[in-house]
Coordinates of C-alpha atoms in Angstrom, one line a residue:
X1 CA 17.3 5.6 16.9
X2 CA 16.7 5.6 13.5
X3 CA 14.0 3.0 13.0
X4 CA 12.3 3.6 16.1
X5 CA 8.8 4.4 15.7
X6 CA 7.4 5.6 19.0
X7 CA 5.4 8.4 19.4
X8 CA 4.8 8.5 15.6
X9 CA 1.1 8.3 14.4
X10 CA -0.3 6.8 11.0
X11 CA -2.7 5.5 9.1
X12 CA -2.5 2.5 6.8
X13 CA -5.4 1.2 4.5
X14 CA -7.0 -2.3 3.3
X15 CA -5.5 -3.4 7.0
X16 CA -8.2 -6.5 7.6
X17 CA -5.9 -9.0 6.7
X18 CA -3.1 -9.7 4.2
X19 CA -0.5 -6.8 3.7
X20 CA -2.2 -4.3 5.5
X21 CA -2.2 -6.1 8.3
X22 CA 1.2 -7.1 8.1
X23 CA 2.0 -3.7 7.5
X24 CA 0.1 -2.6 10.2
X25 CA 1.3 -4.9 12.9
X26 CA 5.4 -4.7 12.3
X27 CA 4.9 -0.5 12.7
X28 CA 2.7 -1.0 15.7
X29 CA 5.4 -3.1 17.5
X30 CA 8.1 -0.6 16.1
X31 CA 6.2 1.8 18.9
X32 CA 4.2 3.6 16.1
X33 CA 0.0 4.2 16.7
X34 CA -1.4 2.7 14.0
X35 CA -5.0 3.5 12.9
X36 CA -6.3 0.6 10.1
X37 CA -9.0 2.1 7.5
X38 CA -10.8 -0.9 5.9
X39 CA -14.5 -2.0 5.2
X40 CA -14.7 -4.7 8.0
X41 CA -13.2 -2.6 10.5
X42 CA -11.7 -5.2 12.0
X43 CA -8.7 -7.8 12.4
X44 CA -9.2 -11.2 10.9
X45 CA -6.4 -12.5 13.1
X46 CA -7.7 -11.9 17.0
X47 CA -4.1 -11.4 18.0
X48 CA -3.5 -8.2 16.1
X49 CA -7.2 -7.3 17.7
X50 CA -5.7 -6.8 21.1
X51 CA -2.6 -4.9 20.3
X52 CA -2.0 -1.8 22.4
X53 CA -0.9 0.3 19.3
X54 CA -3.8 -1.0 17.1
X55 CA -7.2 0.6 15.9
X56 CA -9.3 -0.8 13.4
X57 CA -12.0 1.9 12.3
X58 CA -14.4 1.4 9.3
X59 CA -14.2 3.1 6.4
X60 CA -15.9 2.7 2.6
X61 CA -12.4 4.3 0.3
X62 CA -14.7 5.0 -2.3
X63 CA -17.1 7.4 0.0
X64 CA -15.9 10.6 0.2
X65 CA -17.5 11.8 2.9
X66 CA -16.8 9.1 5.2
X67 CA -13.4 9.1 4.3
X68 CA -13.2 12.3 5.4
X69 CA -14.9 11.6 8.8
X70 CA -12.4 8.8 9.3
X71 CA -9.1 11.1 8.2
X72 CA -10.4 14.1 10.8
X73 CA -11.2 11.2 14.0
X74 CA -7.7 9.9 13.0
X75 CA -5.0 12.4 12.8
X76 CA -7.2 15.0 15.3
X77 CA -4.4 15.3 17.2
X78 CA -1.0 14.3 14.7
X79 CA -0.3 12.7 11.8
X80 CA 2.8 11.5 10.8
X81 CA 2.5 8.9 8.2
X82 CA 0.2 7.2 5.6
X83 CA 0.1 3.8 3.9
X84 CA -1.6 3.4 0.9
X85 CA -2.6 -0.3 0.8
X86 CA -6.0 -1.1 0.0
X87 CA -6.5 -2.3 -3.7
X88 CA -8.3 -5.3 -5.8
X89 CA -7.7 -6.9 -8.7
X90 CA -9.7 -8.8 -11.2
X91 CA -8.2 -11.6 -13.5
X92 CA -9.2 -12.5 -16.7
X93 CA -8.5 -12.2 -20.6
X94 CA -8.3 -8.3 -21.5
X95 CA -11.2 -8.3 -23.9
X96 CA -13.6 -9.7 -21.5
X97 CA -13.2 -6.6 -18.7
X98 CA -16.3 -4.4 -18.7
X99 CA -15.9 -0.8 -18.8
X100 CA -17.3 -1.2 -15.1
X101 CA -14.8 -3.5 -14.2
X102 CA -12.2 -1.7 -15.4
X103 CA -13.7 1.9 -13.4
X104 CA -13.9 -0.3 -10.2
X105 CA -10.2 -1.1 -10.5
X106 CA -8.9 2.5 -11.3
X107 CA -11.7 3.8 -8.6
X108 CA -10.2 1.9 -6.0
X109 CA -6.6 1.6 -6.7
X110 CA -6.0 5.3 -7.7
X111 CA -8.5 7.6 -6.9
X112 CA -9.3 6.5 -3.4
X113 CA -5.3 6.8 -2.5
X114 CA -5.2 9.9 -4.2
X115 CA -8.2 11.3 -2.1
X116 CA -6.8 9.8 0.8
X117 CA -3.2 11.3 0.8
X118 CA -5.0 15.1 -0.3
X119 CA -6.8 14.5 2.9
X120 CA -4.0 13.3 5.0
X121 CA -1.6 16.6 3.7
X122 CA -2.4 19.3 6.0
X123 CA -1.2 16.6 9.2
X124 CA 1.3 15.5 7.4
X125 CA 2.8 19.0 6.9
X126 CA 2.5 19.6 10.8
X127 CA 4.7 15.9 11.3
X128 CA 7.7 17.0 13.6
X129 CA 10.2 14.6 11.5
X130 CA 8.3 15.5 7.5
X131 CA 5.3 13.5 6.8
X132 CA 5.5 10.1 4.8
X133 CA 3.0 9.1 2.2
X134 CA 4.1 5.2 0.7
X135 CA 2.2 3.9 -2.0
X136 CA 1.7 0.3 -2.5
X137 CA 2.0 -0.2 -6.0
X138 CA 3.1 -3.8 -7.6
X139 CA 5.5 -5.0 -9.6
X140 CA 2.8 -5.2 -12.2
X141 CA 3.5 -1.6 -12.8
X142 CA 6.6 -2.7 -14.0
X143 CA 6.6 -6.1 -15.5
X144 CA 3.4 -7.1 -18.2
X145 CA 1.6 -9.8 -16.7
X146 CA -1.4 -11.1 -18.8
X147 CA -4.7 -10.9 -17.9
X148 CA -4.4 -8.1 -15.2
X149 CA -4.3 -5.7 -17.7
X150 CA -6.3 -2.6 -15.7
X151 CA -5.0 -3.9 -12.8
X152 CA -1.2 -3.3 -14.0
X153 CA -2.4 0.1 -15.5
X154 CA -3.8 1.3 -11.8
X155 CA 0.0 0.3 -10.4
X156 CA 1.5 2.4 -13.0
X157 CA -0.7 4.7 -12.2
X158 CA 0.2 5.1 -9.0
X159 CA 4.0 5.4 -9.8
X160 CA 3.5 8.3 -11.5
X161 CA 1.2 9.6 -9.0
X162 CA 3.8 8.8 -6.2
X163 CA 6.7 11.2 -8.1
X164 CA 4.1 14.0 -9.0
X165 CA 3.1 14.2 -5.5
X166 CA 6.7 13.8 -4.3
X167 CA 7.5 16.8 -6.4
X168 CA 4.9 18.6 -5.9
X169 CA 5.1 18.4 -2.0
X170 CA 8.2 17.9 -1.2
X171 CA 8.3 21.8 -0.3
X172 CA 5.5 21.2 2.8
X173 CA 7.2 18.4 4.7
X174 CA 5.9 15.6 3.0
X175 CA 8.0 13.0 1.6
X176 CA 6.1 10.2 -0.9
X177 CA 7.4 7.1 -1.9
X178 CA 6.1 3.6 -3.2
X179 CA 6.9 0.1 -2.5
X180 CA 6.8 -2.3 -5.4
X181 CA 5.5 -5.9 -3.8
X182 CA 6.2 -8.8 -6.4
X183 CA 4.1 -11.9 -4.6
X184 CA 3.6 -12.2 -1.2
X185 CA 0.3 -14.8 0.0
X186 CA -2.7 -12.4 0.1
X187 CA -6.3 -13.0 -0.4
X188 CA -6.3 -11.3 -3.8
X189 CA -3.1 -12.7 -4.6
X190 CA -5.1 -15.9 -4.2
X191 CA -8.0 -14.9 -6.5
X192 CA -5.8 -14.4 -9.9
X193 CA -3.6 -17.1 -8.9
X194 CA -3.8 -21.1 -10.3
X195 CA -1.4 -23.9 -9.7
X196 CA 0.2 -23.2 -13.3
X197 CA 0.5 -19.6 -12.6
X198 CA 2.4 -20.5 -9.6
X199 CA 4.7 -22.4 -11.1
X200 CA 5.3 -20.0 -13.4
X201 CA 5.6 -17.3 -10.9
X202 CA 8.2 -19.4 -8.9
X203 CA 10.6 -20.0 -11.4
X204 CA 10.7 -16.5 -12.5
X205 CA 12.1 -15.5 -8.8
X206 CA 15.6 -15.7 -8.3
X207 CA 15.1 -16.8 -4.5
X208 CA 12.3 -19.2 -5.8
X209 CA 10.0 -18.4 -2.8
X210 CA 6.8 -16.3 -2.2
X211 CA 7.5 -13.2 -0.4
X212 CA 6.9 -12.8 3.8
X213 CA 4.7 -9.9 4.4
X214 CA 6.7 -9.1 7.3
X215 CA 9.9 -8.3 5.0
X216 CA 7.7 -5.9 2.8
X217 CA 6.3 -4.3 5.7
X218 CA 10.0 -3.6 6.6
X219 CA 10.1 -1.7 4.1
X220 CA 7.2 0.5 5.1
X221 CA 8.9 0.8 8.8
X222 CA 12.1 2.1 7.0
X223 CA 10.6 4.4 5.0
X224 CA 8.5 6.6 7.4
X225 CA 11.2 6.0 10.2
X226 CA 14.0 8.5 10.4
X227 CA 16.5 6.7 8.3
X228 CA 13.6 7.6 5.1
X229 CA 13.9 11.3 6.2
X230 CA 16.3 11.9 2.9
X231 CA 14.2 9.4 0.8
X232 CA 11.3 11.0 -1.7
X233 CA 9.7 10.2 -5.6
X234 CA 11.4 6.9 -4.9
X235 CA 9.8 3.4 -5.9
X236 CA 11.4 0.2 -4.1
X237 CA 10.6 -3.2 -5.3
X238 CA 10.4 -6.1 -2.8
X239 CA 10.2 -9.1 -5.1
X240 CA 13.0 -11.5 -4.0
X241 CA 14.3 -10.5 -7.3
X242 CA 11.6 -11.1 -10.0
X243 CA 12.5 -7.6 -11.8
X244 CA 16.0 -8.4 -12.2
X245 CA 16.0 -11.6 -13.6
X246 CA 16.0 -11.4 -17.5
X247 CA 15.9 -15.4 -18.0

């Protein structure tokens, strides 16, 4: 079948809670292995603990060396996809970010993922039905939201990183895409958001609802399933129609 994931084997970031997990958990029960790379190394919700087609393992993004360690105990044996997750964000008034702040951002939204899927290639390129890199950028790489500003320039980063590597290695089995979230209930979600902002925010969405990780991480399943064999350099934006909307 198309979107069934058994016998597939990948790794997906920032998988403690929030996305990630979500991610994580709706691949694992489409019959995928699923190994989670975060700081905590570990499940916030016990349930997702206990699942047969889950591993937690810890892993500091911004170590290189480690990240290494954690890449070779992963795909030792195959490696069929990766899911760029992990990320931060930091919310205030543009002239007020730190050149540290801003590094930290870029550091962890765009460098680590880009170390990450240089690391994951050579499995990828051995994956029996191509190997799938997706992104998680935002929809902040499209739209200008204030005070986010590094934040939004990481996401647009990671577009054009996305259809560079797409291009670049689409010639050793590896397709790349990235999935634009618009807002979905996350802890960092939480940190940048205030009542105001949420009204704001819901008014601007056409379905005038917050976004269920499990429909984003739908997204995810269909793209490294065999329905996204065809499917590369391609961003898709799951934001109940925020991006559309001109009024």
């Amino acid at each position: 079948m198309h979107f069934d994931l058994a016998g597939k084997v990948g790794i997906v970031t920032g998988t403690s809670s929030g996305i990630g997990a979500g991610i994580a958990a709706v691949l694992a029960e489409s019959g995928a292995r699923v190994i989670g790379l975060s700081r905590t190394g570990a499940f916030k919700d016990p349930s997702l603990a206990s699942h047969p087609n889950l591993t937690q393992v810890r892993a500091d993004l911004l170590d290189p060396d480690a990240l290494a360690e954690a890449v070779n105990k992963a795909a030792a044996d195959r490696l069929d996809f990766l899911v760029n997750n992990a990320g931060m964000n930091i919310r205030k008034k543009a002239a007020e970010f730190s050149d540290d702040e801003f590094m930290s951002i870029q550091r962890l939204n765009v460098l680590a993922p880009f170390r990450l899927a240089v690391l994951c290639r050579p499995g990828l390129a051995k994956a029996p039905d191509r190997g799938r890199i997706v992104n998680i950028a935002s929809v902040g790489a499209h739209l200008g939201i204030a005070e986010v500003a590094p934040y939004c320039a990481s996401k647009g980063a990671v577009l054009a990183m996305t259809r560079s590597l797409a291009t670049e290695w689409a010639g050793d089995n590896i397709n790349v895409c990235s999935i634009s979230p618009g807002w979905f209930p996350s802890e960092m979600t939480r940190q940048v958001m205030d009542e105001e902002r949420i009204g704001k925010i819901l008014a601007r969405i056409p379905l005038h609802a917050f976004g269920d990780v499990r429909d984003l991480a739908a997204a995810a399943a269909f793209l490294v399933s065999g329905a996204g064999r065809y499917i590369t350099g391609q961003d898709f934006v799951v934001d109940g129609g925020a991006l559309a909307a001109a009024y």
